[in-house]
Coordinates of C-alpha atoms and ligand atoms in Angstrom, one line a residue:
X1 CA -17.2 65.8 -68.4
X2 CA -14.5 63.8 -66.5
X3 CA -13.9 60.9 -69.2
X4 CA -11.3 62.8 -70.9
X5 CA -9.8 64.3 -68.2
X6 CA -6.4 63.1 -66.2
X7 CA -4.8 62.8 -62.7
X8 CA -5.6 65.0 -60.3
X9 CA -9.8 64.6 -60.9
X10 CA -12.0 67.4 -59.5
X11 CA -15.8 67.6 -59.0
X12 CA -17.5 68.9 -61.8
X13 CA -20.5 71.5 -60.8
X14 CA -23.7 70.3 -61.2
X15 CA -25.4 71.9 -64.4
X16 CA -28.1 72.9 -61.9
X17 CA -29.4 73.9 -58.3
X18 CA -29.4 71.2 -55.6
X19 CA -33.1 71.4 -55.3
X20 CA -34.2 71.5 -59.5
X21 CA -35.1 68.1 -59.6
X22 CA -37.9 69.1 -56.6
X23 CA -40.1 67.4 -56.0
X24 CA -38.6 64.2 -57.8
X25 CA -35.2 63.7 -56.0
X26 CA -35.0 66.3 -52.9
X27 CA -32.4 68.6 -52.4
X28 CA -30.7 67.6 -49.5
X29 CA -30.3 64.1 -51.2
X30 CA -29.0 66.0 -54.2
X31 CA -26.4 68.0 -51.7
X32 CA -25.2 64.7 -49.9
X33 CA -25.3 62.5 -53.4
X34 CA -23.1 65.1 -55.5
X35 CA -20.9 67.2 -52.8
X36 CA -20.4 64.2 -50.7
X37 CA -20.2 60.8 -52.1
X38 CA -19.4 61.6 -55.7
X39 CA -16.2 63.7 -53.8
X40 CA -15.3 60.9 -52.0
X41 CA -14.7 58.6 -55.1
X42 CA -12.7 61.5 -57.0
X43 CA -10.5 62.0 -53.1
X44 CA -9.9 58.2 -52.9
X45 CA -9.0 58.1 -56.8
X46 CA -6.8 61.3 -56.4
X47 CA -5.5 59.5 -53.3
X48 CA -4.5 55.8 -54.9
X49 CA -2.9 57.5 -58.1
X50 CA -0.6 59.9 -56.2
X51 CA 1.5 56.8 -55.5
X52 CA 1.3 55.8 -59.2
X53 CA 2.6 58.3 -61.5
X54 CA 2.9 56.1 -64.6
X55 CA -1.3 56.2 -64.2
X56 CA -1.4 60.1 -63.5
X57 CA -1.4 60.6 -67.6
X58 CA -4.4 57.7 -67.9
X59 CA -8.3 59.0 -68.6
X60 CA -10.8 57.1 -67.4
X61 CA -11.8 55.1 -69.1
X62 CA -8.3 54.1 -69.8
X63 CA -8.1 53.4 -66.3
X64 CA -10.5 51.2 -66.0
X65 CA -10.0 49.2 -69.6
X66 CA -6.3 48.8 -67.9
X67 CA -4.7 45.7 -66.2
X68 CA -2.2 47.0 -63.9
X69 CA 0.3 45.3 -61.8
X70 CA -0.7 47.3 -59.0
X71 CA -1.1 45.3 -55.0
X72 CA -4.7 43.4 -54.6
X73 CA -6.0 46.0 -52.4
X74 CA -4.6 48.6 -54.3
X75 CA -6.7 47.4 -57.8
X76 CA -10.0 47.0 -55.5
X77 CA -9.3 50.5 -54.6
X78 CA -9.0 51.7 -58.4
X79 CA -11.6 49.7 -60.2
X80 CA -14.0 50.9 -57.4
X81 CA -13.5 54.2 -57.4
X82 CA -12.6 55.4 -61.1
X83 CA -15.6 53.2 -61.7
X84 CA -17.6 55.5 -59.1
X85 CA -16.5 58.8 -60.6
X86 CA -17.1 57.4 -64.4
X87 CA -20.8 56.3 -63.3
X88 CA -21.4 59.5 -61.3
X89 CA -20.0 62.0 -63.9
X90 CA -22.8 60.6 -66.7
X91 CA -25.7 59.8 -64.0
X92 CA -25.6 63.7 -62.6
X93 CA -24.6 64.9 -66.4
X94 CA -27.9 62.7 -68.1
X95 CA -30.4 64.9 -65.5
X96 CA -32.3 67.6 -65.9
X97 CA -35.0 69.8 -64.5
X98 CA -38.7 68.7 -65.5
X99 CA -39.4 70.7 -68.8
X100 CA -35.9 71.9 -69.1
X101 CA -33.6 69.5 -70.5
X102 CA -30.3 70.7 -71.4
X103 CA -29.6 68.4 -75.1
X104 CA -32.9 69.3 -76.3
X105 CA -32.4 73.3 -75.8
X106 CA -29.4 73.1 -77.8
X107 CA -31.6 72.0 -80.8
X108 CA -34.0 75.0 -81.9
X109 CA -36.2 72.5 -83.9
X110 CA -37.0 70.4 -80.7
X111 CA -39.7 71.4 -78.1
X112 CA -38.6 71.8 -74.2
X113 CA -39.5 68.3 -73.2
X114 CA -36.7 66.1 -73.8
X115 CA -38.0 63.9 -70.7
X116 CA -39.2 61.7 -73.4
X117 CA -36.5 59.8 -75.5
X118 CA -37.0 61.6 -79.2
X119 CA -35.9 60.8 -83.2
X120 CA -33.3 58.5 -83.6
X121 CA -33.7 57.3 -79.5
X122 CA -37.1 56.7 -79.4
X123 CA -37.4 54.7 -82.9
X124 CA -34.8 52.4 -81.8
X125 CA -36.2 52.1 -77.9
X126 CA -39.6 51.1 -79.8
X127 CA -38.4 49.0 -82.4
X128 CA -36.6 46.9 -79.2
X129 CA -38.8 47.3 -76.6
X130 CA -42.4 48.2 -78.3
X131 CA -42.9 51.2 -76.7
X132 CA -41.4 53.7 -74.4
X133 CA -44.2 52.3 -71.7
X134 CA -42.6 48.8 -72.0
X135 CA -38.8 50.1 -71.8
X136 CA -39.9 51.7 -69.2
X137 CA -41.2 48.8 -67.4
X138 CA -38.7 46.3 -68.1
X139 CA -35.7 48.5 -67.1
X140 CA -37.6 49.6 -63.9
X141 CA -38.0 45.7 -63.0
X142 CA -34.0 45.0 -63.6
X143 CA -33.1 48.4 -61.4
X144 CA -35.5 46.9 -58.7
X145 CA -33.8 43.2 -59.4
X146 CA -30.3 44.7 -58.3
X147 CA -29.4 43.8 -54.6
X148 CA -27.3 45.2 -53.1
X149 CA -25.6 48.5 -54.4
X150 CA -25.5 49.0 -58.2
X151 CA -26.7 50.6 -61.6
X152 CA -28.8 49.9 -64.2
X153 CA -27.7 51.4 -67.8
X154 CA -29.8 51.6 -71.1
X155 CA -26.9 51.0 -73.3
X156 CA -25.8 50.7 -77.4
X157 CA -23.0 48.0 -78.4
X158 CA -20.9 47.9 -81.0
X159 CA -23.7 46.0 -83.3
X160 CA -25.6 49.5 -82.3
X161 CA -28.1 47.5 -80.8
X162 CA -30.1 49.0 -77.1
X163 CA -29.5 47.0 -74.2
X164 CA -30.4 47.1 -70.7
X165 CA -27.5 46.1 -68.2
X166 CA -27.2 45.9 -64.5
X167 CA -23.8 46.7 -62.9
X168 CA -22.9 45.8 -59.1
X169 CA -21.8 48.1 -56.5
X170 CA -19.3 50.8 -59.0
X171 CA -18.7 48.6 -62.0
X172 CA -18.6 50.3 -65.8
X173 CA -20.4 49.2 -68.7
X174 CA -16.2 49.8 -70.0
X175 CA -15.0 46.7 -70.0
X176 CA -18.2 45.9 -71.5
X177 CA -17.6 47.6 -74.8
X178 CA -21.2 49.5 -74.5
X179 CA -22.0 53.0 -75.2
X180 CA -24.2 54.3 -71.8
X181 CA -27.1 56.4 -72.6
X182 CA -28.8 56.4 -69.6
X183 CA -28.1 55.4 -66.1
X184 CA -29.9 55.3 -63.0
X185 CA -27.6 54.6 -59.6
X186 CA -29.3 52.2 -57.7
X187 CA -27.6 52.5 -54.5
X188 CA -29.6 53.3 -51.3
X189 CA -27.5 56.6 -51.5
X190 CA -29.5 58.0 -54.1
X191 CA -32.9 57.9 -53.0
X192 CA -33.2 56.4 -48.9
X193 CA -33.3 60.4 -47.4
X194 CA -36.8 60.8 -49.2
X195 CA -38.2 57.1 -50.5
X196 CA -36.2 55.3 -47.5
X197 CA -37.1 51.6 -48.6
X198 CA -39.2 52.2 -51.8
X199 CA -37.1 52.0 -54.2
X200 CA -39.8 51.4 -57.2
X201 CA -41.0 54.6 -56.0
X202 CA -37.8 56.5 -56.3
X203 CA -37.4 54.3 -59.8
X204 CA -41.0 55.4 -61.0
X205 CA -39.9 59.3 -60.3
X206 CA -36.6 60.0 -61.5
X207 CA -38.0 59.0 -65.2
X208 CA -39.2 62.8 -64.8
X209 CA -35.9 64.3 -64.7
X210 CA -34.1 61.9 -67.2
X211 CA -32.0 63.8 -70.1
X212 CA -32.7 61.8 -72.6
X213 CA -29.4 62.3 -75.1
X214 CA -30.5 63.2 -79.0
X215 CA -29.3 59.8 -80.9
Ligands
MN301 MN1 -24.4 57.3 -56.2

């Protein structure tokens, strides 16, 4: 994980191939998503903190909880992209492949499918939202609700309550306070080389490689 992490940011690996998550998100999209656009928001972060070394000790998130007397154009450039590396270190980090998930296979006393949300998780997703069904439904209609470029995030504030937030373009639930437990990018990036405009389709899919985290 990159949140911890300083000045200069590298990629992480993905914890799996480009084409695990077959037939749900495609490999090629997986190559172009990860190797190419997540790279380019760690290259253009790398690139605006060379010229600030009073930043090059900041994490993350301490970068983008910062107000920094930095030019205009210059703060566009860093919200945007520490905000793209942030979302795109947990969005690639919270997926799996089907029947394999990497939280759950830590725990002996849990079975292999942890594409369901489990214990603590689910009580509190059914408690809010009635059932896993219904959370389902109601974040899948704000991820279609985003125009534009965005995210949608199943979240936990500090009253440890679950919400469901939409971000534009490469905001952070950060400056928001929230926990992220999920997020799904909703950019045309991250599903247009195999669902091209059918984003509900791409929305209704990736729920089968979700890693749901152990609450
Ligand atoms: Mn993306």
């Amino acid at each position: 994980m990159l949140l911890y992490d300083t000045y200069p940011f590298k990629l992480p690996p993905l914890k799996y191939s480009y084409d695990a998550l077959e037939p749900y998100i495609d490999s090629e999209t997986m190559y172009y998503h990860h190797d190419k656009h997540f790279q380019t928001y760690i290259d253009n972060l790398n690139n605006v903190l060379k010229r600030y070394p009073a930043l090059q000790r900041l994490t993350l998130k301490q970068l983008l909880r910062g107000n920094f007397s930095l030019s205009y154009e210059d703060r566009v450039t860093l919200h945007n992209n520490a905000g793209g590396v942030y979302n795109h270190d947990l969005f690639f980090n919270g997926l799996s492949p089907k029947g394999n998930g990497l939280y759950a296979n830590s725990l002996s006393s849990l079975n292999s499918n942890t594409h369901l949300p489990q214990g603590e998780l689910l009580a509190k997703i059914n408690c809010t939202f009635g059932s896993f069904e219904n959370f389902k439904e109601e974040f899948n209609k704000e991820a279609l609700s985003v125009f534009g470029s965005g995210w949608t995030v199943l979240a936990i504030d500090n009253a440890n309550r679950l919400k469901i937030v939409t971000l534009k373009n490469q905001d952070t639930v950060v400056p928001k306070n929230l926990e992220p437990l999920i997020l799904i990018d909703v950019w045309e990036h991250a599903y247009y080389l195999k669902y091209k405009n059918l984003r509900a389709e791409y929305l209704n899919a990736i729920w089968n490689v979700i890693d749901f985290p152990i609450k």
